[in-house]
Each structure stands twice: as C-alpha cells, then as structure tokens.
C-alpha cells in the first residue's frame, strides 16, 4: 500500500491507522505549498486533488477518510480497529463521521479557508468566528462522548484516529484549549507508540 499525505493534514489519522496495523506500506509526501495535489500525476491518481489517498497493493485507489479507515479496519479485523458489536460499531462510525464532516469540514475549513465561504475579505473574521464556534461545540460533544471512557468506542478504533487529527489541529496548531476528557484523550493518543512514530515521520513531534 502507499499513502499519499500532507504533513499534519487529515491524512494524519490514516497514517496512524497504518502504523497501528503494522503491515508494510509506503509514504508519498504531497507538496501542498507547491500545489502538487493539482499536478497531472496526482490528479490522474485522485481527481479530487486531496489527501488522504491510499493506493492499494493491486493499484486501485481509495479516497475519503471514512472510506479508507473502514476498509483498513475490515481488512485487518485482528487489529480491532472497528468494534465487532453492531451498536459499538455504529457509535464509532458516528463519531468518525462527525469529526470529519462537521468538526473538520464545517469548523476548521472556515477557520483555515474563509475565502471559500465569503469572497469579501471584510467578512472573513465572521466566517472564522463561526468556524471556531462549530469546532468548540464539536469538542464539547466529543468530551461528553468520552465521559468515563479512554476511547470513543471503549477501545481504540478508527473514530479515535479521526478525533486525533482534529485535536492536533485545535491544540497543536490553533492553541485552542481542549475540554477535560478530550485533553486526556489527546494525551493518551500521543502516548501510543504508533502515534509517536507518525508524528516523528511527519515532522510534527514538536508541534503536538
């Protein structure tokens, strides 16, 4: 397998899952500063021009965080990345989808790229403020979901990899305070050997 990633992007969570699985894989860093994701080679691989992009052993390609994470979990059931119980599995998928589709795509996307929501620069601060509000609401919901638990589904799962990358954006990049249970989860994640390796590989250890 080969993971196409940008350091610190949402591909961070998939990178963590690959390390947790422990099977051989290659890394290909996409140079976002030079817009490599829009170059002909990468566009041919993934016309969406974004990461994470996972090229499987047979050459076929998977895109979108939830799809890649679910596929990795199903292909490696012995690693327990997806709960076997239907109710717990639904909770893991629910949390993963919320982290990706709401906290990331609705919250952080407004904070990082306000121009996508308001072409007039005078409105950018309002867009960023709304993004921060969405993110803070999301952290509060995740904090409640983690009450009395070490991980979102009880044991480590794909949901925790998704929450980790938004925790990293919040605490590591934006210096946002994390609520109690989320902060404990973030520290717990950073203590995992697989996460430590990923942060070193992506040059993020000092920022986390």
PDB file of C-alpha atoms in Angstrom:
ATOM      1  CA  UNK A   1       0.000   0.000   0.000  1.00  0.00           C
ATOM      2  CA  UNK A   2       1.022   3.593  -0.481  1.00  0.00           C
ATOM      3  CA  UNK A   3      -0.364   6.544   1.472  1.00  0.00           C
ATOM      4  CA  UNK A   4      -0.307   9.940  -0.181  1.00  0.00           C
ATOM      5  CA  UNK A   5      -0.286  12.523   2.585  1.00  0.00           C
ATOM      6  CA  UNK A   6       0.491  16.083   3.589  1.00  0.00           C
ATOM      7  CA  UNK A   7       2.197  16.546   6.965  1.00  0.00           C
ATOM      8  CA  UNK A   8      -0.378  17.374   9.604  1.00  0.00           C
ATOM      9  CA  UNK A   9      -3.345  17.166   7.230  1.00  0.00           C
ATOM     10  CA  UNK A  10      -6.343  14.895   7.832  1.00  0.00           C
ATOM     11  CA  UNK A  11      -4.236  12.106   6.309  1.00  0.00           C
ATOM     12  CA  UNK A  12      -2.541  12.100   9.735  1.00  0.00           C
ATOM     13  CA  UNK A  13      -5.340   9.878  11.077  1.00  0.00           C
ATOM     14  CA  UNK A  14      -4.970   7.316   8.280  1.00  0.00           C
ATOM     15  CA  UNK A  15      -1.202   7.327   8.803  1.00  0.00           C
ATOM     16  CA  UNK A  16      -1.861   6.454  12.460  1.00  0.00           C
ATOM     17  CA  UNK A  17      -4.099   3.545  11.461  1.00  0.00           C
ATOM     18  CA  UNK A  18      -1.464   2.168   9.094  1.00  0.00           C
ATOM     19  CA  UNK A  19       1.106   2.250  11.892  1.00  0.00           C
ATOM     20  CA  UNK A  20      -1.342   0.596  14.268  1.00  0.00           C
ATOM     21  CA  UNK A  21      -1.896  -2.195  11.724  1.00  0.00           C
ATOM     22  CA  UNK A  22       1.837  -2.717  11.320  1.00  0.00           C
ATOM     23  CA  UNK A  23       1.868  -4.073   7.776  1.00  0.00           C
ATOM     24  CA  UNK A  24       4.331  -2.739   5.180  1.00  0.00           C
ATOM     25  CA  UNK A  25       3.317   0.442   3.391  1.00  0.00           C
ATOM     26  CA  UNK A  26       4.984   3.319   1.573  1.00  0.00           C
ATOM     27  CA  UNK A  27       4.580   7.029   2.160  1.00  0.00           C
ATOM     28  CA  UNK A  28       4.432   9.683  -0.543  1.00  0.00           C
ATOM     29  CA  UNK A  29       4.513  13.252   0.684  1.00  0.00           C
ATOM     30  CA  UNK A  30       2.423  15.686  -1.360  1.00  0.00           C
ATOM     31  CA  UNK A  31       3.898  19.172  -1.517  1.00  0.00           C
ATOM     32  CA  UNK A  32       0.892  21.349  -0.813  1.00  0.00           C
ATOM     33  CA  UNK A  33       2.942  24.551  -0.837  1.00  0.00           C
ATOM     34  CA  UNK A  34       3.741  23.907  -4.495  1.00  0.00           C
ATOM     35  CA  UNK A  35       0.207  22.626  -5.197  1.00  0.00           C
ATOM     36  CA  UNK A  36       1.425  19.168  -6.134  1.00  0.00           C
ATOM     37  CA  UNK A  37      -2.088  17.848  -5.497  1.00  0.00           C
ATOM     38  CA  UNK A  38      -3.184  19.671  -8.659  1.00  0.00           C
ATOM     39  CA  UNK A  39      -0.351  18.321 -10.800  1.00  0.00           C
ATOM     40  CA  UNK A  40      -1.147  15.873 -13.609  1.00  0.00           C
ATOM     41  CA  UNK A  41       0.404  12.836 -11.905  1.00  0.00           C
ATOM     42  CA  UNK A  42      -1.613  13.152  -8.713  1.00  0.00           C
ATOM     43  CA  UNK A  43      -4.804  14.227 -10.485  1.00  0.00           C
ATOM     44  CA  UNK A  44      -4.590  11.062 -12.556  1.00  0.00           C
ATOM     45  CA  UNK A  45      -4.422   9.080  -9.322  1.00  0.00           C
ATOM     46  CA  UNK A  46      -7.069  11.107  -7.463  1.00  0.00           C
ATOM     47  CA  UNK A  47      -9.057  13.664  -9.493  1.00  0.00           C
ATOM     48  CA  UNK A  48     -10.332  15.125  -6.210  1.00  0.00           C
ATOM     49  CA  UNK A  49      -6.824  16.529  -5.651  1.00  0.00           C
ATOM     50  CA  UNK A  50      -6.759  15.865  -1.926  1.00  0.00           C
ATOM     51  CA  UNK A  51      -5.398  13.631   0.781  1.00  0.00           C
ATOM     52  CA  UNK A  52      -5.637  11.075   2.227  1.00  0.00           C
ATOM     53  CA  UNK A  53      -5.288   8.955  -0.860  1.00  0.00           C
ATOM     54  CA  UNK A  54      -4.482   5.267  -0.425  1.00  0.00           C
ATOM     55  CA  UNK A  55      -3.206   3.179  -3.311  1.00  0.00           C
ATOM     56  CA  UNK A  56      -3.842  -0.481  -2.572  1.00  0.00           C
ATOM     57  CA  UNK A  57      -1.490  -3.317  -3.430  1.00  0.00           C
ATOM     58  CA  UNK A  58      -3.430  -4.051  -6.613  1.00  0.00           C
ATOM     59  CA  UNK A  59      -3.007  -0.455  -7.812  1.00  0.00           C
ATOM     60  CA  UNK A  60      -6.595   0.604  -7.174  1.00  0.00           C
ATOM     61  CA  UNK A  61      -7.173   3.788  -5.200  1.00  0.00           C
ATOM     62  CA  UNK A  62      -9.319   4.672  -2.200  1.00  0.00           C
ATOM     63  CA  UNK A  63     -10.167   8.240  -1.201  1.00  0.00           C
ATOM     64  CA  UNK A  64     -12.081   9.917   1.662  1.00  0.00           C
ATOM     65  CA  UNK A  65     -11.080   9.401   5.292  1.00  0.00           C
ATOM     66  CA  UNK A  66     -14.117   7.342   6.440  1.00  0.00           C
ATOM     67  CA  UNK A  67     -13.920   5.002   3.443  1.00  0.00           C
ATOM     68  CA  UNK A  68     -10.183   4.384   3.838  1.00  0.00           C
ATOM     69  CA  UNK A  69     -10.441   3.922   7.611  1.00  0.00           C
ATOM     70  CA  UNK A  70     -13.355   1.488   7.310  1.00  0.00           C
ATOM     71  CA  UNK A  71     -11.600  -0.512   4.592  1.00  0.00           C
ATOM     72  CA  UNK A  72      -8.422  -0.773   6.672  1.00  0.00           C
ATOM     73  CA  UNK A  73     -10.439  -1.936   9.683  1.00  0.00           C
ATOM     74  CA  UNK A  74     -12.350  -4.557   7.684  1.00  0.00           C
ATOM     75  CA  UNK A  75      -9.184  -5.834   6.006  1.00  0.00           C
ATOM     76  CA  UNK A  76      -7.413  -6.191   9.350  1.00  0.00           C
ATOM     77  CA  UNK A  77     -10.085  -7.465  11.756  1.00  0.00           C
ATOM     78  CA  UNK A  78      -7.486  -8.913  14.112  1.00  0.00           C
ATOM     79  CA  UNK A  79      -6.387  -5.363  14.986  1.00  0.00           C
ATOM     80  CA  UNK A  80      -9.790  -4.461  16.420  1.00  0.00           C
ATOM     81  CA  UNK A  81      -9.983  -1.088  14.686  1.00  0.00           C
ATOM     82  CA  UNK A  82     -13.754  -1.445  14.344  1.00  0.00           C
ATOM     83  CA  UNK A  83     -15.910  -2.811  17.170  1.00  0.00           C
ATOM     84  CA  UNK A  84     -17.484  -6.196  16.440  1.00  0.00           C
ATOM     85  CA  UNK A  85     -20.719  -5.287  18.227  1.00  0.00           C
ATOM     86  CA  UNK A  86     -23.201  -3.551  15.916  1.00  0.00           C
ATOM     87  CA  UNK A  87     -24.129  -0.843  18.416  1.00  0.00           C
ATOM     88  CA  UNK A  88     -20.497  -0.036  19.241  1.00  0.00           C
ATOM     89  CA  UNK A  89     -19.618  -0.070  15.532  1.00  0.00           C
ATOM     90  CA  UNK A  90     -22.396   2.443  14.853  1.00  0.00           C
ATOM     91  CA  UNK A  91     -21.075   4.687  17.631  1.00  0.00           C
ATOM     92  CA  UNK A  92     -17.550   4.530  16.202  1.00  0.00           C
ATOM     93  CA  UNK A  93     -18.803   5.380  12.709  1.00  0.00           C
ATOM     94  CA  UNK A  94     -20.983   8.159  14.121  1.00  0.00           C
ATOM     95  CA  UNK A  95     -18.043   9.768  15.930  1.00  0.00           C
ATOM     96  CA  UNK A  96     -15.715   9.398  12.937  1.00  0.00           C
ATOM     97  CA  UNK A  97     -18.235  10.965  10.575  1.00  0.00           C
ATOM     98  CA  UNK A  98     -18.865  13.865  12.944  1.00  0.00           C
ATOM     99  CA  UNK A  99     -15.151  14.584  13.383  1.00  0.00           C
ATOM    100  CA  UNK A 100     -14.598  14.582   9.618  1.00  0.00           C
ATOM    101  CA  UNK A 101     -17.802  16.075   8.211  1.00  0.00           C
ATOM    102  CA  UNK A 102     -18.631  18.619  10.910  1.00  0.00           C
ATOM    103  CA  UNK A 103     -15.574  19.476  13.025  1.00  0.00           C
ATOM    104  CA  UNK A 104     -13.207  19.401  10.055  1.00  0.00           C
ATOM    105  CA  UNK A 105     -15.315  20.302   7.033  1.00  0.00           C
ATOM    106  CA  UNK A 106     -17.663  22.780   8.721  1.00  0.00           C
ATOM    107  CA  UNK A 107     -15.491  24.101  11.545  1.00  0.00           C
ATOM    108  CA  UNK A 108     -11.839  24.079  10.619  1.00  0.00           C
ATOM    109  CA  UNK A 109     -12.443  24.684   6.930  1.00  0.00           C
ATOM    110  CA  UNK A 110     -13.985  28.041   7.855  1.00  0.00           C
ATOM    111  CA  UNK A 111     -11.071  28.829  10.161  1.00  0.00           C
ATOM    112  CA  UNK A 112      -8.399  27.852   7.633  1.00  0.00           C
ATOM    113  CA  UNK A 113     -10.045  28.936   4.360  1.00  0.00           C
ATOM    114  CA  UNK A 114     -12.623  31.669   4.972  1.00  0.00           C
ATOM    115  CA  UNK A 115     -12.349  32.765   1.337  1.00  0.00           C
ATOM    116  CA  UNK A 116     -14.234  29.589   0.368  1.00  0.00           C
ATOM    117  CA  UNK A 117     -17.245  30.877   2.313  1.00  0.00           C
ATOM    118  CA  UNK A 118     -17.029  34.643   1.825  1.00  0.00           C
ATOM    119  CA  UNK A 119     -15.077  36.131  -1.105  1.00  0.00           C
ATOM    120  CA  UNK A 120     -15.181  39.559   0.541  1.00  0.00           C
ATOM    121  CA  UNK A 121     -12.250  39.901   2.930  1.00  0.00           C
ATOM    122  CA  UNK A 122     -14.252  42.096   5.292  1.00  0.00           C
ATOM    123  CA  UNK A 123     -16.409  39.063   6.121  1.00  0.00           C
ATOM    124  CA  UNK A 124     -13.542  36.662   6.806  1.00  0.00           C
ATOM    125  CA  UNK A 125     -13.383  37.298  10.555  1.00  0.00           C
ATOM    126  CA  UNK A 126     -17.074  36.420  10.877  1.00  0.00           C
ATOM    127  CA  UNK A 127     -16.525  33.213   8.914  1.00  0.00           C
ATOM    128  CA  UNK A 128     -13.565  32.262  11.113  1.00  0.00           C
ATOM    129  CA  UNK A 129     -15.567  33.009  14.262  1.00  0.00           C
ATOM    130  CA  UNK A 130     -18.382  30.740  13.065  1.00  0.00           C
ATOM    131  CA  UNK A 131     -15.862  28.002  12.309  1.00  0.00           C
ATOM    132  CA  UNK A 132     -14.401  28.296  15.801  1.00  0.00           C
ATOM    133  CA  UNK A 133     -17.892  28.085  17.290  1.00  0.00           C
ATOM    134  CA  UNK A 134     -18.620  24.895  15.339  1.00  0.00           C
ATOM    135  CA  UNK A 135     -15.309  23.423  16.444  1.00  0.00           C
ATOM    136  CA  UNK A 136     -15.829  24.318  20.101  1.00  0.00           C
ATOM    137  CA  UNK A 137     -19.323  22.793  20.002  1.00  0.00           C
ATOM    138  CA  UNK A 138     -17.824  19.671  18.483  1.00  0.00           C
ATOM    139  CA  UNK A 139     -15.174  19.421  21.168  1.00  0.00           C
ATOM    140  CA  UNK A 140     -17.874  19.727  23.824  1.00  0.00           C
ATOM    141  CA  UNK A 141     -19.863  16.893  22.224  1.00  0.00           C
ATOM    142  CA  UNK A 142     -16.775  14.693  21.971  1.00  0.00           C
ATOM    143  CA  UNK A 143     -15.951  15.493  25.582  1.00  0.00           C
ATOM    144  CA  UNK A 144     -19.353  14.164  26.608  1.00  0.00           C
ATOM    145  CA  UNK A 145     -18.907  11.087  24.405  1.00  0.00           C
ATOM    146  CA  UNK A 146     -15.617  10.340  26.186  1.00  0.00           C
ATOM    147  CA  UNK A 147     -17.085  10.616  29.693  1.00  0.00           C
ATOM    148  CA  UNK A 148     -15.871   7.638  31.703  1.00  0.00           C
ATOM    149  CA  UNK A 149     -14.033   6.125  28.700  1.00  0.00           C
ATOM    150  CA  UNK A 150     -10.478   6.079  27.419  1.00  0.00           C
ATOM    151  CA  UNK A 151     -11.572   5.871  23.774  1.00  0.00           C
ATOM    152  CA  UNK A 152     -14.736   6.776  21.887  1.00  0.00           C
ATOM    153  CA  UNK A 153     -15.932   3.200  21.392  1.00  0.00           C
ATOM    154  CA  UNK A 154     -14.455   1.966  24.674  1.00  0.00           C
ATOM    155  CA  UNK A 155     -11.371   0.531  22.988  1.00  0.00           C
ATOM    156  CA  UNK A 156      -9.189   2.254  20.377  1.00  0.00           C
ATOM    157  CA  UNK A 157     -10.910   2.411  16.977  1.00  0.00           C
ATOM    158  CA  UNK A 158     -10.994   4.326  13.713  1.00  0.00           C
ATOM    159  CA  UNK A 159     -13.018   7.031  15.485  1.00  0.00           C
ATOM    160  CA  UNK A 160     -10.071   7.895  17.718  1.00  0.00           C
ATOM    161  CA  UNK A 161      -7.775   8.353  14.729  1.00  0.00           C
ATOM    162  CA  UNK A 162     -10.267  10.839  13.281  1.00  0.00           C
ATOM    163  CA  UNK A 163     -10.667  12.718  16.548  1.00  0.00           C
ATOM    164  CA  UNK A 164      -6.896  12.798  16.979  1.00  0.00           C
ATOM    165  CA  UNK A 165      -6.225  14.806  13.852  1.00  0.00           C
ATOM    166  CA  UNK A 166      -8.793  17.456  14.782  1.00  0.00           C
ATOM    167  CA  UNK A 167      -7.373  17.523  18.319  1.00  0.00           C
ATOM    168  CA  UNK A 168      -3.962  18.114  16.782  1.00  0.00           C
ATOM    169  CA  UNK A 169      -5.321  20.975  14.697  1.00  0.00           C
ATOM    170  CA  UNK A 170      -7.067  22.506  17.705  1.00  0.00           C
ATOM    171  CA  UNK A 171      -4.361  22.128  20.344  1.00  0.00           C
ATOM    172  CA  UNK A 172      -1.200  21.873  18.258  1.00  0.00           C
ATOM    173  CA  UNK A 173      -1.927  24.382  15.519  1.00  0.00           C
ATOM    174  CA  UNK A 174      -4.560  26.752  16.854  1.00  0.00           C
ATOM    175  CA  UNK A 175      -3.595  26.545  20.551  1.00  0.00           C
ATOM    176  CA  UNK A 176      -7.250  26.090  21.444  1.00  0.00           C
ATOM    177  CA  UNK A 177      -7.936  24.773  24.958  1.00  0.00           C
ATOM    178  CA  UNK A 178      -9.366  21.269  24.950  1.00  0.00           C
ATOM    179  CA  UNK A 179     -12.086  20.221  27.397  1.00  0.00           C
ATOM    180  CA  UNK A 180     -11.027  17.807  30.129  1.00  0.00           C
ATOM    181  CA  UNK A 181     -11.920  14.439  28.572  1.00  0.00           C
ATOM    182  CA  UNK A 182     -10.765  15.449  25.096  1.00  0.00           C
ATOM    183  CA  UNK A 183      -7.477  16.737  26.505  1.00  0.00           C
ATOM    184  CA  UNK A 184      -6.931  13.421  28.275  1.00  0.00           C
ATOM    185  CA  UNK A 185      -7.760  11.555  25.053  1.00  0.00           C
ATOM    186  CA  UNK A 186      -5.273  13.687  23.109  1.00  0.00           C
ATOM    187  CA  UNK A 187      -2.502  12.920  25.614  1.00  0.00           C
ATOM    188  CA  UNK A 188      -3.462   9.236  25.583  1.00  0.00           C
ATOM    189  CA  UNK A 189      -3.243   9.189  21.791  1.00  0.00           C
ATOM    190  CA  UNK A 190       0.144  10.928  21.755  1.00  0.00           C
ATOM    191  CA  UNK A 191       1.450   8.273  24.156  1.00  0.00           C
ATOM    192  CA  UNK A 192       0.607   5.437  21.755  1.00  0.00           C
ATOM    193  CA  UNK A 193       3.780   4.101  20.060  1.00  0.00           C
ATOM    194  CA  UNK A 194       2.134   4.207  16.616  1.00  0.00           C
ATOM    195  CA  UNK A 195       1.197   7.862  17.069  1.00  0.00           C
ATOM    196  CA  UNK A 196       4.696   8.737  18.277  1.00  0.00           C
ATOM    197  CA  UNK A 197       6.157   7.164  15.139  1.00  0.00           C
ATOM    198  CA  UNK A 198       3.733   9.034  12.893  1.00  0.00           C
ATOM    199  CA  UNK A 199       4.473  12.401  14.496  1.00  0.00           C
ATOM    200  CA  UNK A 200       8.199  11.781  14.028  1.00  0.00           C
ATOM    201  CA  UNK A 201       7.753  10.631  10.432  1.00  0.00           C
ATOM    202  CA  UNK A 202       5.712  13.716   9.551  1.00  0.00           C
ATOM    203  CA  UNK A 203       7.999  16.108  11.439  1.00  0.00           C
ATOM    204  CA  UNK A 204       5.263  17.099  13.885  1.00  0.00           C
ATOM    205  CA  UNK A 205       6.573  15.852  17.236  1.00  0.00           C
ATOM    206  CA  UNK A 206       7.470  19.345  18.446  1.00  0.00           C
ATOM    207  CA  UNK A 207       4.100  20.777  17.395  1.00  0.00           C
ATOM    208  CA  UNK A 208       1.858  18.164  19.029  1.00  0.00           C
TER     209      UNK A 208
END
